[in-house]
C-alpha cells in the first residue's frame, strides 16, 4: 500500500515527464502524522554518527562549532552541544539530515512509495529551517528528486536545464553563471505537496520568513547505460574473440575496431542481455525494513489483531503483479504459484490487510506465507 497518492498513470509519467519535465502534485498524502518529535528521534539516533548531520549557513558550518568530543567507557565520541546547535538554527541555518530513511522508518515508507512508482533505488536527505536564506543556492542535482514537503512551507524556483542528464561527477559547481535568469516555476510547497525535479534542472529552495519548514528530497538512482556497458564488458564481451584483440601503437587497429563495432552494437541491443543485467542489478539491491519479532509469536499472525491491522509492502522496488512467477527481494528469490501471487498482489495494493480480506478468512496457507515472507524480509508489515 502506498502512503503517497501519485494519482498519475505510471506509463504516462514516463512518457511525458521522466527526466524531461518537472511535475507538481498538491496534497499527495492521505494523512501526515510526521512532526518535530520524529526529527528529535532521528537526531537522537544519528548524533554519534553525526557525519550525516550537517548545518549550512552561508556555506557549510564546521562541525567543531557545534559539537564536542568526549570519552565514554574507553571510546572517544562526539556530541552535539545543543545550545550552540539551536543558536545556529534560530539564526537562520539549515539543518541537513542525510540518508534519513536509515534512521526513521516513516521516511523510509515515503522512499519505498517513490521507489515502487519509478522502479528505482531511493535515498532521502532532509532539510529543516526556521527562516534564513536557504542552503545551497541555485544548483542542479545529478539524480532525479521528488521533494516532499512534510512540515510548514518552502518556496521553490525551477529553471531550464543547461546541461542535460548529468552524471554523478558532473555537478553544477563550476557552471553557476549558466543558470537562466527567469524561472519556469516559482511556487510555494505546503505540507503534503510533492514536486518532481529531473536531474540537470536548475533549482533553489528558499525558507519563508516567519515559517518553519521540513522537507525530504527523495533521490532516485537507476542504473545508467554506462553501467550496462560495464556489465557487458565483464560478463558477455570477453567470450567473443572480436573483443579480445590488442591495441598497440605499432599496430593498425582500424580493422580491429571496425570488426568490434557491430558486435558491440548487437550485444547492447540484445533483449536477453538487458534482462540479465537488470536481474543481476536487482539481486544486489537491499531494502531496509522494520523488524517484526511479533510475527514469531506461537499464537500466530491471525491471532494478533494488532498485526492484522498493519499494512503490507513487498520489499522490492517493483510492485508485485498477479501473473508474477517469482519474488526477488533482499537477496532471496522464491517461486510463486498463481494463488500466492494473486494474494500478495492484492494485499500489497490494499489500504491494509483488513480492507483486502477479513482476518478470520485467511487460510492456513496465506497465514504461513505471510509469516515466512516476513521472516525472510521479503515483505514488511507496518
Coordinates of C-alpha atoms in Angstrom, one line a residue:
X1 CA 0.0 0.0 0.0
X2 CA 1.2 3.5 -0.8
X3 CA 1.2 6.5 1.6
X4 CA 1.9 8.8 -1.3
X5 CA -1.1 9.0 -3.7
X6 CA 0.5 9.9 -7.0
X7 CA -2.8 9.8 -9.0
X8 CA -0.7 9.7 -12.1
X9 CA -0.6 6.7 -14.5
X10 CA 3.0 5.4 -14.4
X11 CA 3.2 4.9 -18.1
X12 CA 2.1 8.4 -18.7
X13 CA 4.6 9.8 -16.2
X14 CA 7.4 8.0 -18.0
X15 CA 6.1 9.2 -21.4
X16 CA 5.7 12.9 -20.5
X17 CA 7.8 13.8 -17.5
X18 CA 10.5 11.2 -16.6
X19 CA 13.9 13.0 -16.8
X20 CA 12.5 15.6 -19.1
X21 CA 9.9 17.9 -17.3
X22 CA 9.1 18.9 -13.7
X23 CA 5.8 17.8 -12.2
X24 CA 3.9 19.2 -9.2
X25 CA 1.2 17.5 -7.3
X26 CA -0.7 19.1 -4.3
X27 CA -1.7 17.2 -1.2
X28 CA -0.4 13.7 -2.1
X29 CA -0.7 12.3 1.5
X30 CA -4.0 11.0 2.8
X31 CA -2.6 11.7 6.3
X32 CA 0.6 13.3 7.5
X33 CA 1.5 12.4 11.1
X34 CA 5.2 13.4 10.9
X35 CA 6.1 16.2 13.3
X36 CA 9.2 17.7 15.0
X37 CA 9.3 14.8 17.6
X38 CA 10.2 12.5 14.8
X39 CA 13.1 14.7 13.8
X40 CA 14.2 14.8 17.5
X41 CA 14.2 11.0 17.5
X42 CA 16.3 10.9 14.3
X43 CA 18.8 13.4 15.8
X44 CA 19.0 11.2 18.9
X45 CA 19.7 8.1 16.8
X46 CA 22.1 9.9 14.5
X47 CA 24.1 12.0 17.0
X48 CA 27.0 9.6 17.4
X49 CA 27.2 9.0 13.7
X50 CA 27.0 12.8 13.1
X51 CA 28.7 12.8 9.7
X52 CA 25.1 12.5 8.5
X53 CA 24.1 15.7 10.4
X54 CA 25.2 19.0 8.8
X55 CA 24.4 22.7 9.3
X56 CA 24.6 25.2 6.4
X57 CA 24.7 29.0 6.8
X58 CA 26.4 30.9 4.0
X59 CA 28.1 27.6 3.2
X60 CA 28.7 24.5 5.4
X61 CA 29.3 25.1 9.1
X62 CA 32.3 23.4 10.5
X63 CA 31.0 20.7 12.9
X64 CA 33.5 21.7 15.5
X65 CA 31.5 24.9 16.0
X66 CA 28.5 23.0 17.4
X67 CA 29.9 19.6 18.6
X68 CA 32.5 18.5 21.2
X69 CA 34.5 15.3 21.6
X70 CA 34.3 13.3 24.8
X71 CA 35.4 10.0 26.2
X72 CA 32.9 7.4 27.4
X73 CA 33.7 3.9 28.6
X74 CA 37.1 3.9 26.8
X75 CA 35.7 5.3 23.5
X76 CA 36.0 8.7 22.0
X77 CA 32.7 10.0 20.9
X78 CA 31.2 13.3 19.6
X79 CA 28.1 15.0 20.9
X80 CA 26.1 18.0 19.7
X81 CA 26.2 20.9 22.0
X82 CA 22.5 21.8 22.0
X83 CA 22.9 25.4 23.0
X84 CA 25.2 26.1 20.0
X85 CA 23.2 23.9 17.7
X86 CA 19.9 25.6 18.5
X87 CA 21.5 29.0 18.2
X88 CA 22.6 28.3 14.6
X89 CA 19.0 27.2 13.7
X90 CA 17.4 30.3 15.3
X91 CA 19.9 32.4 13.4
X92 CA 18.7 31.0 10.0
X93 CA 20.9 28.0 9.4
X94 CA 19.5 25.0 7.6
X95 CA 19.8 21.5 9.1
X96 CA 20.5 18.7 6.7
X97 CA 20.0 15.1 7.7
X98 CA 21.5 12.8 5.1
X99 CA 20.1 9.3 4.4
X100 CA 17.3 9.9 6.9
X101 CA 15.4 6.8 5.7
X102 CA 18.1 4.7 7.6
X103 CA 17.0 6.2 10.9
X104 CA 13.3 6.9 10.6
X105 CA 11.0 4.2 9.2
X106 CA 8.3 6.8 8.4
X107 CA 10.8 8.4 6.0
X108 CA 11.7 5.0 4.5
X109 CA 8.0 4.4 3.9
X110 CA 7.9 7.5 1.6
X111 CA 11.1 6.4 -0.1
X112 CA 9.6 3.0 -0.8
X113 CA 6.5 4.6 -2.3
X114 CA 8.6 6.6 -4.8
X115 CA 10.9 3.6 -5.4
X116 CA 7.9 1.4 -6.4
X117 CA 6.4 4.2 -8.5
X118 CA 9.5 4.6 -10.7
X119 CA 11.1 1.2 -10.1
X120 CA 14.4 2.7 -8.8
X121 CA 16.6 2.7 -5.7
X122 CA 15.9 5.8 -3.5
X123 CA 17.6 7.8 -0.8
X124 CA 16.2 10.7 1.4
X125 CA 18.0 13.7 2.5
X126 CA 16.0 16.0 4.8
X127 CA 16.2 19.8 5.2
X128 CA 14.8 21.8 8.2
X129 CA 14.9 25.5 8.8
X130 CA 13.2 28.2 10.8
X131 CA 14.0 31.1 8.4
X132 CA 17.2 32.1 6.7
X133 CA 18.3 32.3 3.1
X134 CA 18.4 28.7 2.0
X135 CA 21.3 26.3 2.0
X136 CA 22.7 25.7 -1.5
X137 CA 21.6 28.5 -3.8
X138 CA 20.8 27.7 -7.5
X139 CA 22.2 24.3 -8.5
X140 CA 21.3 21.1 -10.3
X141 CA 21.3 17.6 -8.9
X142 CA 22.8 14.6 -10.7
X143 CA 19.8 12.4 -9.8
X144 CA 16.1 12.9 -10.1
X145 CA 14.4 14.3 -7.0
X146 CA 10.9 14.0 -5.5
X147 CA 10.7 16.9 -3.0
X148 CA 8.0 16.1 -0.4
X149 CA 7.1 18.9 2.0
X150 CA 6.2 17.5 5.4
X151 CA 6.1 20.4 7.8
X152 CA 5.5 24.1 7.1
X153 CA 6.1 25.7 3.8
X154 CA 9.0 26.4 1.4
X155 CA 9.5 28.4 -1.8
X156 CA 10.8 26.6 -4.9
X157 CA 12.2 28.1 -8.1
X158 CA 13.0 25.9 -11.1
X159 CA 15.0 26.8 -14.2
X160 CA 15.5 25.2 -17.5
X161 CA 18.5 22.8 -17.7
X162 CA 21.7 23.9 -19.5
X163 CA 23.5 20.5 -19.1
X164 CA 21.2 17.5 -19.7
X165 CA 21.3 14.3 -17.8
X166 CA 24.5 15.0 -15.7
X167 CA 26.3 12.0 -14.2
X168 CA 27.5 11.9 -10.5
X169 CA 30.7 13.8 -11.2
X170 CA 29.1 16.4 -13.4
X171 CA 27.9 18.8 -10.8
X172 CA 26.8 22.4 -11.2
X173 CA 29.6 23.8 -9.1
X174 CA 31.6 25.4 -11.9
X175 CA 28.5 26.3 -14.0
X176 CA 26.7 28.8 -11.7
X177 CA 26.8 31.6 -14.3
X178 CA 24.9 29.4 -16.8
X179 CA 21.7 29.3 -14.8
X180 CA 18.9 31.0 -16.7
X181 CA 17.7 34.3 -15.3
X182 CA 14.0 33.5 -15.3
X183 CA 12.4 30.5 -13.6
X184 CA 9.9 28.3 -15.3
X185 CA 8.3 27.6 -11.9
X186 CA 8.1 29.8 -8.9
X187 CA 5.8 28.2 -6.2
X188 CA 5.4 27.5 -2.5
X189 CA 5.1 23.9 -1.3
X190 CA 2.9 23.4 1.7
X191 CA 2.9 20.2 3.9
X192 CA 1.7 17.3 1.8
X193 CA 2.8 18.7 -1.6
X194 CA 5.2 16.8 -3.9
X195 CA 7.5 18.3 -6.6
X196 CA 9.4 16.2 -9.1
X197 CA 12.6 17.7 -10.4
X198 CA 14.5 15.8 -13.2
X199 CA 18.3 15.7 -12.9
X200 CA 20.0 18.6 -14.5
X201 CA 17.2 21.1 -13.9
X202 CA 18.4 24.2 -12.0
X203 CA 16.5 24.9 -8.8
X204 CA 16.7 26.7 -5.5
X205 CA 14.7 26.1 -2.3
X206 CA 14.1 29.1 0.0
X207 CA 12.7 29.2 3.5
X208 CA 9.9 31.7 4.0
X209 CA 10.3 34.4 6.7
X210 CA 8.3 33.5 9.8
X211 CA 7.6 29.9 8.6
X212 CA 9.1 26.6 9.8
X213 CA 9.9 24.1 7.1
X214 CA 10.9 20.5 6.8
X215 CA 11.0 18.6 3.6
X216 CA 12.7 15.5 2.3
X217 CA 14.4 15.2 -1.1
X218 CA 13.9 11.7 -2.3
X219 CA 16.6 11.0 -4.8
X220 CA 16.2 8.1 -7.3
X221 CA 19.2 6.1 -8.6
X222 CA 18.6 3.9 -11.6
X223 CA 21.5 2.1 -13.4
X224 CA 22.8 4.1 -16.3
X225 CA 23.6 3.0 -19.8
X226 CA 27.3 3.1 -18.8
X227 CA 26.6 0.6 -16.0
X228 CA 25.0 -1.7 -18.6
X229 CA 28.1 -1.3 -20.8
X230 CA 30.4 -2.1 -18.0
X231 CA 28.4 -5.2 -17.1
X232 CA 28.6 -6.4 -20.7
X233 CA 32.4 -5.8 -20.6
X234 CA 32.7 -8.1 -17.7
X235 CA 30.0 -10.7 -18.4
X236 CA 29.4 -11.0 -22.2
X237 CA 32.0 -9.4 -24.4
X238 CA 35.0 -11.4 -23.1
X239 CA 33.5 -14.5 -24.6
X240 CA 33.8 -13.1 -28.1
X241 CA 37.2 -13.1 -29.9
X242 CA 36.4 -9.7 -31.5
X243 CA 36.7 -8.0 -28.1
X244 CA 40.0 -9.6 -27.1
X245 CA 42.3 -8.1 -29.6
X246 CA 45.3 -6.0 -28.5
X247 CA 45.7 -2.3 -29.0
X248 CA 49.3 -1.3 -29.7
X249 CA 50.8 1.9 -31.0
X250 CA 52.8 -0.1 -33.6
X251 CA 49.7 -1.9 -35.0
X252 CA 47.0 -0.6 -37.3
X253 CA 43.9 -1.1 -35.1
X254 CA 41.4 0.3 -37.6
X255 CA 40.2 -3.1 -38.8
X256 CA 40.1 -4.4 -35.2
X257 CA 37.8 -1.6 -34.1
X258 CA 35.7 -1.9 -37.3
X259 CA 35.1 -5.6 -36.6
X260 CA 34.3 -4.9 -32.9
X261 CA 31.8 -2.1 -33.5
X262 CA 28.9 -4.3 -34.9
X263 CA 29.4 -6.8 -32.1
X264 CA 29.2 -4.1 -29.5
X265 CA 26.0 -2.7 -31.1
X266 CA 24.3 -6.1 -31.4
X267 CA 25.3 -7.1 -27.8
X268 CA 23.9 -3.8 -26.4
X269 CA 20.7 -4.3 -28.2
X270 CA 20.1 -8.0 -27.3
X271 CA 17.0 -8.1 -25.1
X272 CA 18.2 -11.1 -23.1
X273 CA 21.4 -9.3 -22.2
X274 CA 19.5 -6.3 -20.9
X275 CA 17.1 -8.6 -18.9
X276 CA 20.0 -10.5 -17.4
X277 CA 21.8 -7.2 -16.5
X278 CA 18.7 -5.9 -14.7
X279 CA 18.3 -9.2 -12.8
X280 CA 21.9 -9.0 -11.7
X281 CA 21.4 -5.4 -10.6
X282 CA 18.2 -6.3 -8.7
X283 CA 19.9 -9.2 -6.9
X284 CA 22.4 -6.8 -5.4
X285 CA 19.8 -4.4 -4.1
X286 CA 18.7 -4.4 -0.4
X287 CA 15.7 -2.7 1.1
X288 CA 15.7 -1.5 4.7
X289 CA 12.7 -2.5 6.7
X290 CA 11.3 -2.7 10.2
X291 CA 11.8 -5.6 12.5
X292 CA 8.7 -7.7 13.2
X293 CA 9.7 -10.0 16.1
X294 CA 6.0 -10.4 17.0
X295 CA 5.5 -12.5 13.9
X296 CA 7.5 -15.2 15.6
X297 CA 4.8 -15.5 18.3
X298 CA 3.5 -19.0 18.7
X299 CA 0.0 -17.5 18.7
X300 CA 0.3 -16.9 15.0
X301 CA -0.4 -13.9 12.8
X302 CA -4.2 -14.5 12.6
X303 CA -4.5 -14.4 16.4
X304 CA -2.9 -10.9 16.8
X305 CA -5.4 -8.2 15.9
X306 CA -2.8 -5.5 16.0
X307 CA -0.7 -7.2 13.4
X308 CA -3.7 -7.8 11.2
X309 CA -4.4 -4.0 11.0
X310 CA -0.9 -3.5 9.7
X311 CA -0.1 -2.5 6.1
X312 CA 2.0 -4.8 4.0
X313 CA 4.5 -3.9 1.4
X314 CA 6.8 -6.0 -0.8
X315 CA 10.5 -5.3 -0.1
X316 CA 11.3 -4.6 -3.7
X317 CA 11.5 -1.5 -5.9
X318 CA 8.9 -3.1 -8.2
X319 CA 5.3 -3.8 -7.1
X320 CA 4.2 -7.4 -7.4
X321 CA 1.8 -8.4 -10.2
X322 CA -0.9 -11.1 -10.4
X323 CA 1.0 -13.1 -13.0
X324 CA 4.4 -13.0 -11.3
X325 CA 6.1 -16.3 -11.1
X326 CA 9.0 -15.4 -8.7
X327 CA 9.6 -12.9 -5.9
X328 CA 13.1 -11.4 -5.6
X329 CA 13.8 -9.1 -2.7
X330 CA 16.6 -8.6 -0.2
X331 CA 18.8 -11.4 -1.6
X332 CA 16.1 -14.0 -1.6
X333 CA 14.2 -15.5 -4.5
X334 CA 11.2 -17.7 -4.2
X335 CA 8.8 -19.2 -6.7
X336 CA 5.1 -18.2 -6.5
X337 CA 2.1 -20.2 -7.7
X338 CA -0.9 -18.3 -9.1
X339 CA -2.8 -18.3 -5.8
X340 CA 0.1 -16.8 -3.9
X341 CA 0.9 -14.2 -6.5
X342 CA -2.8 -13.1 -6.6
X343 CA -2.9 -12.9 -2.8
X344 CA 0.3 -10.9 -2.4
X345 CA -0.7 -8.5 -5.2
X346 CA -4.0 -7.9 -3.5
X347 CA -2.8 -7.3 0.0
X348 CA 0.2 -5.1 -1.1
X349 CA -2.1 -2.8 -3.0
X350 CA -4.9 -2.6 -0.4
X351 CA -5.0 0.1 2.3
X352 CA -4.5 -2.7 4.9
X353 CA -4.9 -6.4 5.3
X354 CA -8.4 -6.0 6.8
X355 CA -9.6 -4.0 3.8
X356 CA -8.5 -6.8 1.5
X357 CA -9.7 -9.8 3.4
X358 CA -11.3 -10.4 6.7
X359 CA -8.7 -11.7 9.2
X360 CA -10.8 -14.8 10.0
X361 CA -11.0 -15.8 6.3
X362 CA -7.2 -16.1 5.9
X363 CA -6.3 -19.6 5.0
X364 CA -3.6 -21.6 6.8
X365 CA -1.5 -21.3 3.6
X366 CA -1.9 -17.5 3.5
X367 CA -1.0 -17.2 7.2
X368 CA 2.1 -19.3 6.7
X369 CA 3.0 -17.4 3.5
X370 CA 2.9 -14.1 5.3
X371 CA 4.9 -15.4 8.3
X372 CA 7.6 -16.9 6.1
X373 CA 7.9 -13.9 3.8
X374 CA 8.2 -11.6 6.9
X375 CA 11.0 -13.8 8.4
X376 CA 12.8 -13.8 5.1
X377 CA 12.4 -10.0 4.9
X378 CA 10.6 -10.2 1.6
X379 CA 7.7 -8.2 2.9
X380 CA 7.3 -5.5 5.5
X381 CA 4.3 -5.1 7.9
X382 CA 3.9 -1.5 9.2

